[in-house]
mmCIF file of C-alpha atoms in Angstrom:
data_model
loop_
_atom_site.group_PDB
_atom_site.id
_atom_site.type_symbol
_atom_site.label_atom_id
_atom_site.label_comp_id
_atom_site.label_asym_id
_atom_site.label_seq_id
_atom_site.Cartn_x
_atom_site.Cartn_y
_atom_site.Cartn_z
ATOM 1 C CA UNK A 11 33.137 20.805 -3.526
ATOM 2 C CA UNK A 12 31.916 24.476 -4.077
ATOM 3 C CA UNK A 13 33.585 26.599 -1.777
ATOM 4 C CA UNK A 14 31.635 29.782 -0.146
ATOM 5 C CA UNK A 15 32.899 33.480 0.799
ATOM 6 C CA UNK A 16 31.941 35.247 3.380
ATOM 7 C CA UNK A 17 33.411 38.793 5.583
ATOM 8 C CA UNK A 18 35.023 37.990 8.936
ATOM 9 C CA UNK A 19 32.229 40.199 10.767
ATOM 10 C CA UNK A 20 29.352 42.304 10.842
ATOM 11 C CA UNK A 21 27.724 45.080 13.020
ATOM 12 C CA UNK A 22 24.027 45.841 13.175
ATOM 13 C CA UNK A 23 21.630 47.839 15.298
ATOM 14 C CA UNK A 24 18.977 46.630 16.723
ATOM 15 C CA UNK A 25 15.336 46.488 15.065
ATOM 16 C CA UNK A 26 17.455 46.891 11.441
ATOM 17 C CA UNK A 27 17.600 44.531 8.949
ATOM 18 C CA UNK A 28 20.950 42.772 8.730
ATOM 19 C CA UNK A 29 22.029 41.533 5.101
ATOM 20 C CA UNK A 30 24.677 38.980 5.430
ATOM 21 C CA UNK A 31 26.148 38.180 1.845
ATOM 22 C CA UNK A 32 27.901 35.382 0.578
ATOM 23 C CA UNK A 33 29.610 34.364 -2.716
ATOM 24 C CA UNK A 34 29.470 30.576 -4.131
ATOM 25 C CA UNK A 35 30.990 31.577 -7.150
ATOM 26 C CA UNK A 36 31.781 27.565 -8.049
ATOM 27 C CA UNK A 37 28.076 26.288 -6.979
ATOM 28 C CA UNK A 38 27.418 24.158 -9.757
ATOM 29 C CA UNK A 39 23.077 23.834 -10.496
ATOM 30 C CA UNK A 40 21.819 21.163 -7.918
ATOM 31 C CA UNK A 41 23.576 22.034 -5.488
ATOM 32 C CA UNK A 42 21.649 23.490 -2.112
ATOM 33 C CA UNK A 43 22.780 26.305 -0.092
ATOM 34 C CA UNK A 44 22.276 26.419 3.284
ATOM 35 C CA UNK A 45 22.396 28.564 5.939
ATOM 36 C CA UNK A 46 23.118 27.989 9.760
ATOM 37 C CA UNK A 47 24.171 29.806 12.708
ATOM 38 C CA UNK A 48 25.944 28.762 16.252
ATOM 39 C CA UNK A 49 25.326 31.051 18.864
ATOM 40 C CA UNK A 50 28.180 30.881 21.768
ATOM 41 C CA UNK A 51 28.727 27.630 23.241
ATOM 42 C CA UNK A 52 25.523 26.368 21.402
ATOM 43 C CA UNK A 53 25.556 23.887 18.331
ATOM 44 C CA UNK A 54 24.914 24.993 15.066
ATOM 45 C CA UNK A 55 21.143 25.544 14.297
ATOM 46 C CA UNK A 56 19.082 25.370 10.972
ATOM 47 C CA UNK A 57 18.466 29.058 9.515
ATOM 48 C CA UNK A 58 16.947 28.619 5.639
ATOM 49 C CA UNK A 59 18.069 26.990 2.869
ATOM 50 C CA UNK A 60 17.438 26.952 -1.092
ATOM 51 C CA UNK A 61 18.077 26.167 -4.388
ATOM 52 C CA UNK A 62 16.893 28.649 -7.206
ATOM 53 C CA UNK A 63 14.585 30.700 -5.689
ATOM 54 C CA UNK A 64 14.074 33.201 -2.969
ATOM 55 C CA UNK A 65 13.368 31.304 0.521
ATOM 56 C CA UNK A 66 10.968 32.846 3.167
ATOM 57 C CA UNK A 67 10.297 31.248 6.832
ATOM 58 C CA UNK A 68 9.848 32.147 10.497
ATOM 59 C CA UNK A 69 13.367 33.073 10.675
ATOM 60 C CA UNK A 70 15.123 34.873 7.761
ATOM 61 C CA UNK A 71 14.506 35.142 4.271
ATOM 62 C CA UNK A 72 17.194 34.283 1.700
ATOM 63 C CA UNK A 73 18.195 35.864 -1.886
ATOM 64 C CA UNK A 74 19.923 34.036 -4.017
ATOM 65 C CA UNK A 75 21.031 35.808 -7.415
ATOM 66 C CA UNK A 76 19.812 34.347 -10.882
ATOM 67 C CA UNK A 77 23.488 32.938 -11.865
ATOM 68 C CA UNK A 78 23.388 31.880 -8.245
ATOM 69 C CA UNK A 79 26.766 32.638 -7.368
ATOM 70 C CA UNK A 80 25.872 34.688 -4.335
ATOM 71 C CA UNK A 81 23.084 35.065 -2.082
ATOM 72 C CA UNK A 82 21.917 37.336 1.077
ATOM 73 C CA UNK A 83 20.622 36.274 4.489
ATOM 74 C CA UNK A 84 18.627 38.347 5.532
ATOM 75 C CA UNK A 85 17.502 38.904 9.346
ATOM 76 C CA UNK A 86 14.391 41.657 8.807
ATOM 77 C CA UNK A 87 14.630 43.220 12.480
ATOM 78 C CA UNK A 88 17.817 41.725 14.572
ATOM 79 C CA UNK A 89 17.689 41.686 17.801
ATOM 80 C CA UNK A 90 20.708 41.244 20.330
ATOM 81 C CA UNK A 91 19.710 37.462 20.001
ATOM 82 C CA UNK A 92 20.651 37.074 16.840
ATOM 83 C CA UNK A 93 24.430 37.547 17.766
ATOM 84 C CA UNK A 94 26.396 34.481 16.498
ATOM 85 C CA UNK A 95 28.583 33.154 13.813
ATOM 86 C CA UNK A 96 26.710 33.206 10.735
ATOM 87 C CA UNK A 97 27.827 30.130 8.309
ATOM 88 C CA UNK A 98 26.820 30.066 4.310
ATOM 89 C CA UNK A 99 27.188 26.309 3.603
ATOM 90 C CA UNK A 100 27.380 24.947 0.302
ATOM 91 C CA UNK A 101 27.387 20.877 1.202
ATOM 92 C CA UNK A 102 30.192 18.041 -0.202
ATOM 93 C CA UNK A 103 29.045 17.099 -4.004
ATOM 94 C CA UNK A 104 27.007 13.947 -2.325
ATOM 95 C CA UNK A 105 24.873 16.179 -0.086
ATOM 96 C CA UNK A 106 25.956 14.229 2.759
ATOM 97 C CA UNK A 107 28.656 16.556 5.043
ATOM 98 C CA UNK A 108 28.462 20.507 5.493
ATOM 99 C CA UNK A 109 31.490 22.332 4.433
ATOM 100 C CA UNK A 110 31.724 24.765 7.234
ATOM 101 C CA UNK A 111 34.103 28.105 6.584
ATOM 102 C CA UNK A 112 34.676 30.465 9.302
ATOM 103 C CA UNK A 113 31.279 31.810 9.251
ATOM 104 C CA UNK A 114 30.369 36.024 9.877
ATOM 105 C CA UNK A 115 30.251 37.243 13.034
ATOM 106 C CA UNK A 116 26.923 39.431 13.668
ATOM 107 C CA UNK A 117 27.299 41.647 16.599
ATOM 108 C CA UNK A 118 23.581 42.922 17.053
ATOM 109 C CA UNK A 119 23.904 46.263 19.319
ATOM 110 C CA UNK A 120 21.289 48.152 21.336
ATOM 111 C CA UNK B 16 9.978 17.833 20.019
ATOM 112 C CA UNK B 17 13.101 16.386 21.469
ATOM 113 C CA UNK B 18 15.934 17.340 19.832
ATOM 114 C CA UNK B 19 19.123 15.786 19.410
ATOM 115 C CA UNK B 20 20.856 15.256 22.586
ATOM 116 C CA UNK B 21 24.834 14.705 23.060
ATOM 117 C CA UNK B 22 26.159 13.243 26.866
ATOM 118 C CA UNK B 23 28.530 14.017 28.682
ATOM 119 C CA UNK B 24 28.693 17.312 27.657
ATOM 120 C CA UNK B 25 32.331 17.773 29.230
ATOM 121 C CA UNK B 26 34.844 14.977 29.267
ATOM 122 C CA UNK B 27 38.201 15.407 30.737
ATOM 123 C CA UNK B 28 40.945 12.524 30.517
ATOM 124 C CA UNK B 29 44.504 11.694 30.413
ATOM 125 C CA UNK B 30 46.592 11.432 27.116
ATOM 126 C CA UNK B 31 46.226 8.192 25.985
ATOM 127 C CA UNK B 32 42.990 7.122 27.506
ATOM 128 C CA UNK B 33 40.120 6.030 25.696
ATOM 129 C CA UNK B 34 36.647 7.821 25.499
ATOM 130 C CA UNK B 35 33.404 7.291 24.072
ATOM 131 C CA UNK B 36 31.199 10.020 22.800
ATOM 132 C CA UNK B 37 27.477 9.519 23.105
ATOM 133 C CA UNK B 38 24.724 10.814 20.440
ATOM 134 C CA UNK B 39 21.298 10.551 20.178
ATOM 135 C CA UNK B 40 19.626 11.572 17.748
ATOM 136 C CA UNK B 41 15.942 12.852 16.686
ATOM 137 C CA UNK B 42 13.841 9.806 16.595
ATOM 138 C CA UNK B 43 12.701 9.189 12.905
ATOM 139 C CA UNK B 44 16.062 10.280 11.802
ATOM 140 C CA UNK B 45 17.791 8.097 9.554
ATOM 141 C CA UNK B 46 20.850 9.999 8.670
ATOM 142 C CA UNK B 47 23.379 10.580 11.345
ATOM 143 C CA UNK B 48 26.685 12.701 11.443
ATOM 144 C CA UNK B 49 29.747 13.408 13.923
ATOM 145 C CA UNK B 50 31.467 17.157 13.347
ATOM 146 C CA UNK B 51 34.154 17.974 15.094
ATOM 147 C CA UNK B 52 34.633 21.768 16.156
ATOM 148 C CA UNK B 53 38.417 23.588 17.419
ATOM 149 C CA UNK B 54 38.283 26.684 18.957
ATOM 150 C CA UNK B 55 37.735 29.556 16.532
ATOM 151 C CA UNK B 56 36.786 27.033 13.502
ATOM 152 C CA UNK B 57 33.918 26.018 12.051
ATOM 153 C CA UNK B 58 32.697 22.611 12.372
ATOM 154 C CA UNK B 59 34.279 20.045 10.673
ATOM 155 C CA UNK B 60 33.123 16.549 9.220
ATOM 156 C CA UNK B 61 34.105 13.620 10.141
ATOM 157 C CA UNK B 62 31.652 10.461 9.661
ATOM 158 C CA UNK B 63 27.967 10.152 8.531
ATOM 159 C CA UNK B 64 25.351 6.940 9.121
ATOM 160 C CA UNK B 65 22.763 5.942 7.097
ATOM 161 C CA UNK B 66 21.064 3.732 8.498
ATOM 162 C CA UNK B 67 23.440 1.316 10.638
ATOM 163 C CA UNK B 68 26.055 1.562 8.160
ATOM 164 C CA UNK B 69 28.812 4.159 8.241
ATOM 165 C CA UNK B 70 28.435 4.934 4.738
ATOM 166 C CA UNK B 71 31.090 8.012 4.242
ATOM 167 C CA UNK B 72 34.080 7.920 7.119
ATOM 168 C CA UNK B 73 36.384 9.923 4.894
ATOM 169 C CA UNK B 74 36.418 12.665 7.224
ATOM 170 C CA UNK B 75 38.014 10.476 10.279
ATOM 171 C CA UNK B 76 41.237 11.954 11.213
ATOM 172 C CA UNK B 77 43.291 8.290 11.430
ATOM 173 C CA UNK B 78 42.294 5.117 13.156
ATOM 174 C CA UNK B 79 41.718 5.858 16.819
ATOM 175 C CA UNK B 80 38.649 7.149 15.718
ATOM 176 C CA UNK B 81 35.625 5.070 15.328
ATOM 177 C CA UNK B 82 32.444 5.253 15.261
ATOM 178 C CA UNK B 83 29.018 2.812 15.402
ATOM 179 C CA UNK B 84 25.272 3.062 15.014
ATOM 180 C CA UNK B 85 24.635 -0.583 15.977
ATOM 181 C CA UNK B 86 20.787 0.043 15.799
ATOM 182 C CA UNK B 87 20.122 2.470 13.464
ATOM 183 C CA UNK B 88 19.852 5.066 16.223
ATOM 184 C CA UNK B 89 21.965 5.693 18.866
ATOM 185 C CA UNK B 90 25.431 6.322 17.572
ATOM 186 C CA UNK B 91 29.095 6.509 19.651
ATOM 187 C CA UNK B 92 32.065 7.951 18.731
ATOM 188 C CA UNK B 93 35.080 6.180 20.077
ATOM 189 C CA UNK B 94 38.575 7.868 20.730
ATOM 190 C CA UNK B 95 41.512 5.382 21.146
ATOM 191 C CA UNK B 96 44.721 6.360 23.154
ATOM 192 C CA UNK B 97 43.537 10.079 22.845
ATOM 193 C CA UNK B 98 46.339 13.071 22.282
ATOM 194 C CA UNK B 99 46.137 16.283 23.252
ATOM 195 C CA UNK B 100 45.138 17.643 19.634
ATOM 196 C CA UNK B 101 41.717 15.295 19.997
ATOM 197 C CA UNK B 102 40.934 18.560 22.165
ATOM 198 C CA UNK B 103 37.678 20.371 21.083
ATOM 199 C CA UNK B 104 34.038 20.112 20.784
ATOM 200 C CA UNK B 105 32.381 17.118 18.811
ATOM 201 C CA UNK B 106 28.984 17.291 17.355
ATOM 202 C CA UNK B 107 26.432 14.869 16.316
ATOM 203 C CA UNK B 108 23.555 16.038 13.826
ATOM 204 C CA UNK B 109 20.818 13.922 12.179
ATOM 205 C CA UNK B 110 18.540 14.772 9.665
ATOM 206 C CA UNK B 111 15.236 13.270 8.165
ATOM 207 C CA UNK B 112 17.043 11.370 5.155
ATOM 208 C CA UNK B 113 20.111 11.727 3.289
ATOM 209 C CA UNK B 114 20.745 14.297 0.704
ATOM 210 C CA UNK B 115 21.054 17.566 -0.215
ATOM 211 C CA UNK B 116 18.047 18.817 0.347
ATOM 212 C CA UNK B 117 17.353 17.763 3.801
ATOM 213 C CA UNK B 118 18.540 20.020 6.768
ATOM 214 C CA UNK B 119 21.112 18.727 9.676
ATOM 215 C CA UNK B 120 19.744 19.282 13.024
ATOM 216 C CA UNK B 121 22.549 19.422 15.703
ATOM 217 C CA UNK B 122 23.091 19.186 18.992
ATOM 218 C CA UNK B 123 24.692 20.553 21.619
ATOM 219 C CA UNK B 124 28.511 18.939 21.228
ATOM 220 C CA UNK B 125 30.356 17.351 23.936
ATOM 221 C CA UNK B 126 33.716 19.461 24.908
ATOM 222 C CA UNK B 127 36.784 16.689 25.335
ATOM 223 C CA UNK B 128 39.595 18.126 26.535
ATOM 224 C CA UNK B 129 42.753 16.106 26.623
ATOM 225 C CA UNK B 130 45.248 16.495 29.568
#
């Protein structure tokens, strides 16, 4: 199973942009990535996810670099809601069980 | 819509009691999964349903655990003569189908904590 990299934490201001990267240097070429994030106490929730191309939707847009082996999350204006664990997912090699890591923290500021 | 919902959302009990963990999950969801979360970890898997059938348990930590979907909704997890390290938050997703391609909608976990 592809394994995913990711920093311990991240700061941001409010009303900026936070870029959360992530390698997946071992993502082989149909495999998804995925991106969720658990607020305190909360379970995990849904974020974006793709394959190839850049993703766009209500929430956060993702990058994901030709070769594939990285990507960026990005939030386009954080806000102090958007403080949680942050978790780049690459699933098992039968798409059937996230592979959670220990996730970024985002601390959004005022 | 209704999401997926998780009861009791706290359970205390002794060592070596036995618990069952409730999930249920978004109607129209085929594909069902149990996580289970320690403190300061990410979520970690331990049995997905498609279907009725539990058709990957690999991630079951040994045999007091269990786990059915009788009806193809509604699933329980079962704890046998719990230990103290059974301590943590389990969660129950479900998504549209199986696959990679199809997003796991969880909810809110059930804390166990084992005296």
């Amino acid at each position: 199973d592809a394994k995913t990299t990711q920093p311990p934490s991240m700061d941001c201001a409010e009303g900026r942009a936070a870029n959360l990267p992530c390698n997946h240097s071992t993502i082989s070429g149909n495999e998804y990535v995925y991106w969720y994030r658990q607020i305190h106490s909360q379970g995990p929730q849904y974020i974006i996810h793709g394959l190839k191309n850049n993703e766009t939707n209500e929430m956060a847009s993702l990058i994901i670099t030709e070769d594939r082996k990285s990507s960026t999350l990005i939030l386009p204006h954080a806000t102090l809601r958007d403080t949680a664990v942050y978790y780049c997912i690459v699933p098992n090699q039968a798409g059937t069980a996230l592979i959670f890591g220990k996730g970024t923290t985002l601390s959004v500021s005022s | 819509g209704a999401g997926v919902s998780q009861t009791p959302s706290n359970k205390v009990t002794e060592k070596g009691k036995y618990v069952e963990l409730r999930c249920d999950p978004i109607s129209g969801h085929t594909a069902l999964y149990w996580y289970r979360q320690s403190l300061g970890q990410g979520p970690e898997f331990l049995i997905y349903f498609q279907g009725t059938g539990a058709a990957d348990d690999s991630g079951l930590p040994n045999d007091r655990f269990f786990a059915v979907r009788p009806e193809g909704s509604v699933s329980t997890l079962k704890i046998q003569r719990t230990e103290r390290g059974d301590s943590a938050v389990y969660l129950c997703a479900s998504s549209l189908a199986l696959g990679r391609a199809y997003e796991q909608y969880f909810g809110p976990g059930t804390r166990l904590t084992v005296t």
